[in-house]
Amino acid sequence: QVQLVESGGGLVQPGGSLRLSCVASASMLRSNAMGWYRQAPGKERELVAEITKGSSTNYADSVKDRFTISRDNAKNTVYLQMNRLKPDDTAAYYCNAVGTSVWGRPYNYWGQGTQVTVSS
């Protein structure tokens, strides 16, 4: 099974920046989309940003113009650059990969999560 390993979370002050990384153990070429989700205590997991196989991107309105998702196929890595962070951005952030395997079965993999805390 594909492993997604996230890193880059931490504690930052409001207005600060963080860069999250998600490294996949296998090629991401068959993934229809790679994305970042977040979940705060007591709230449902929500999509933050995603990048499709065709390199189109989609962002939640709450992070648009502040966050940027990007991909490095050679490194099997997806990044989430987070700027001008707000306390409401505090959550566990999860990497996600959705696609179809070489055997024709759909997959939906999740990373272990990395905590982002925005606080003074």
mmCIF file of C-alpha atoms in Angstrom:
data_model
loop_
_atom_site.group_PDB
_atom_site.id
_atom_site.type_symbol
_atom_site.label_atom_id
_atom_site.label_comp_id
_atom_site.label_asym_id
_atom_site.label_seq_id
_atom_site.Cartn_x
_atom_site.Cartn_y
_atom_site.Cartn_z
ATOM 1 C CA GLN A 1 0.000 0.000 0.000
ATOM 2 C CA VAL A 2 1.188 3.512 -0.755
ATOM 3 C CA GLN A 3 2.521 5.391 2.230
ATOM 4 C CA LEU A 4 2.081 9.142 2.521
ATOM 5 C CA VAL A 5 4.431 10.806 4.976
ATOM 6 C CA GLU A 6 3.720 14.374 6.005
ATOM 7 C CA SER A 7 6.033 16.845 7.647
ATOM 8 C CA GLY A 8 6.409 20.561 8.222
ATOM 9 C CA GLY A 9 3.764 21.272 10.820
ATOM 10 C CA GLY A 10 4.429 23.241 13.939
ATOM 11 C CA LEU A 11 3.552 26.240 16.050
ATOM 12 C CA VAL A 12 3.526 29.651 14.401
ATOM 13 C CA GLN A 13 2.214 33.083 15.244
ATOM 14 C CA PRO A 14 -0.663 34.625 13.304
ATOM 15 C CA GLY A 15 0.630 36.028 10.054
ATOM 16 C CA GLY A 16 3.422 33.494 9.876
ATOM 17 C CA SER A 17 4.142 30.846 7.274
ATOM 18 C CA LEU A 18 4.654 27.110 7.099
ATOM 19 C CA ARG A 19 5.430 24.717 4.275
ATOM 20 C CA LEU A 20 3.981 21.225 4.528
ATOM 21 C CA SER A 21 5.423 18.306 2.589
ATOM 22 C CA CYS A 22 3.874 14.976 1.663
ATOM 23 C CA VAL A 23 6.188 12.288 0.313
ATOM 24 C CA ALA A 24 4.639 9.258 -1.361
ATOM 25 C CA SER A 25 6.296 5.845 -1.287
ATOM 26 C CA ALA A 26 5.296 5.198 -4.896
ATOM 27 C CA SER A 27 4.803 7.152 -8.088
ATOM 28 C CA MET A 28 1.971 9.645 -8.040
ATOM 29 C CA LEU A 29 1.477 9.411 -11.780
ATOM 30 C CA ARG A 30 -1.691 7.354 -11.447
ATOM 31 C CA SER A 31 -3.228 9.638 -8.847
ATOM 32 C CA ASN A 32 -6.115 11.628 -10.265
ATOM 33 C CA ALA A 33 -5.638 14.134 -7.492
ATOM 34 C CA MET A 34 -3.392 14.858 -4.549
ATOM 35 C CA GLY A 35 -4.765 17.045 -1.836
ATOM 36 C CA TRP A 36 -4.473 18.484 1.604
ATOM 37 C CA TYR A 37 -7.293 18.226 4.113
ATOM 38 C CA ARG A 38 -7.518 19.514 7.636
ATOM 39 C CA GLN A 39 -9.540 18.665 10.691
ATOM 40 C CA ALA A 40 -9.898 20.774 13.795
ATOM 41 C CA PRO A 41 -11.257 19.357 17.067
ATOM 42 C CA GLY A 42 -15.033 19.035 16.920
ATOM 43 C CA LYS A 43 -15.167 19.787 13.207
ATOM 44 C CA GLU A 44 -15.399 17.672 10.091
ATOM 45 C CA ARG A 45 -12.420 17.078 7.877
ATOM 46 C CA GLU A 46 -12.427 19.576 5.045
ATOM 47 C CA LEU A 47 -10.605 19.994 1.783
ATOM 48 C CA VAL A 48 -7.957 22.692 1.889
ATOM 49 C CA ALA A 49 -6.363 22.353 -1.532
ATOM 50 C CA GLU A 50 -5.919 19.783 -4.258
ATOM 51 C CA ILE A 51 -3.958 19.403 -7.448
ATOM 52 C CA THR A 52 -5.167 17.116 -10.221
ATOM 53 C CA LYS A 53 -3.260 14.911 -12.613
ATOM 54 C CA GLY A 54 -3.717 17.658 -15.171
ATOM 55 C CA SER A 55 -2.163 20.154 -12.728
ATOM 56 C CA SER A 56 -5.299 22.162 -12.146
ATOM 57 C CA THR A 57 -5.763 23.344 -8.575
ATOM 58 C CA ASN A 58 -8.686 23.866 -6.268
ATOM 59 C CA TYR A 59 -8.737 25.734 -2.959
ATOM 60 C CA ALA A 60 -11.157 26.250 -0.147
ATOM 61 C CA ASP A 61 -12.423 29.815 -0.085
ATOM 62 C CA SER A 62 -10.986 30.268 3.400
ATOM 63 C CA VAL A 63 -7.416 29.691 2.185
ATOM 64 C CA LYS A 64 -7.547 31.022 -1.348
ATOM 65 C CA ASP A 65 -4.835 33.633 -1.990
ATOM 66 C CA ARG A 66 -2.978 32.509 1.144
ATOM 67 C CA PHE A 67 -2.137 28.854 0.475
ATOM 68 C CA THR A 68 -0.486 27.316 -2.561
ATOM 69 C CA ILE A 69 -0.383 23.631 -3.438
ATOM 70 C CA SER A 70 2.385 22.354 -5.688
ATOM 71 C CA ARG A 71 3.887 19.076 -6.811
ATOM 72 C CA ASP A 72 7.320 17.706 -7.622
ATOM 73 C CA ASN A 73 6.822 14.500 -9.594
ATOM 74 C CA ALA A 74 10.511 13.595 -9.528
ATOM 75 C CA LYS A 75 10.449 13.599 -5.733
ATOM 76 C CA ASN A 76 6.939 12.131 -5.401
ATOM 77 C CA THR A 77 6.177 15.058 -3.159
ATOM 78 C CA VAL A 78 3.254 17.433 -2.772
ATOM 79 C CA TYR A 79 3.677 20.701 -0.916
ATOM 80 C CA LEU A 80 1.350 23.131 0.758
ATOM 81 C CA GLN A 81 2.786 26.593 1.230
ATOM 82 C CA MET A 82 0.764 28.386 3.880
ATOM 83 C CA ASN A 83 1.165 32.136 4.245
ATOM 84 C CA ARG A 84 -0.533 34.710 6.440
ATOM 85 C CA LEU A 85 -1.710 32.002 8.784
ATOM 86 C CA LYS A 86 -4.696 32.640 11.021
ATOM 87 C CA PRO A 87 -5.759 31.007 14.289
ATOM 88 C CA ASP A 88 -8.654 29.395 12.403
ATOM 89 C CA ASP A 89 -6.079 27.506 10.337
ATOM 90 C CA THR A 90 -5.180 25.493 13.435
ATOM 91 C CA ALA A 91 -5.863 21.841 12.653
ATOM 92 C CA ALA A 92 -4.335 18.500 11.852
ATOM 93 C CA TYR A 93 -3.430 18.527 8.180
ATOM 94 C CA TYR A 94 -3.637 15.332 6.150
ATOM 95 C CA CYS A 95 -2.247 14.442 2.761
ATOM 96 C CA ASN A 96 -4.559 12.505 0.451
ATOM 97 C CA ALA A 97 -4.136 10.643 -2.818
ATOM 98 C CA VAL A 98 -7.005 9.428 -4.980
ATOM 99 C CA GLY A 99 -6.725 7.454 -8.167
ATOM 100 C CA THR A 100 -6.815 4.067 -9.837
ATOM 101 C CA SER A 101 -4.165 1.384 -9.389
ATOM 102 C CA VAL A 102 -2.540 -0.566 -12.202
ATOM 103 C CA TRP A 103 -4.933 -3.376 -11.274
ATOM 104 C CA GLY A 104 -7.908 -1.170 -12.022
ATOM 105 C CA ARG A 105 -9.095 -0.658 -8.474
ATOM 106 C CA PRO A 106 -9.689 2.773 -6.996
ATOM 107 C CA TYR A 107 -7.617 3.892 -4.057
ATOM 108 C CA ASN A 108 -7.862 6.575 -1.435
ATOM 109 C CA TYR A 109 -4.779 6.920 0.754
ATOM 110 C CA TRP A 110 -4.201 9.186 3.716
ATOM 111 C CA GLY A 111 -1.126 10.355 5.524
ATOM 112 C CA GLN A 112 -0.746 10.242 9.281
ATOM 113 C CA GLY A 113 -1.371 13.949 9.697
ATOM 114 C CA THR A 114 0.781 16.831 10.835
ATOM 115 C CA GLN A 115 -0.355 19.371 13.397
ATOM 116 C CA VAL A 116 -0.460 23.064 12.569
ATOM 117 C CA THR A 117 -1.094 25.427 15.453
ATOM 118 C CA VAL A 118 -1.452 29.157 14.879
ATOM 119 C CA SER A 119 -1.387 31.030 18.151
ATOM 120 C CA SER A 120 0.239 33.943 19.904
#
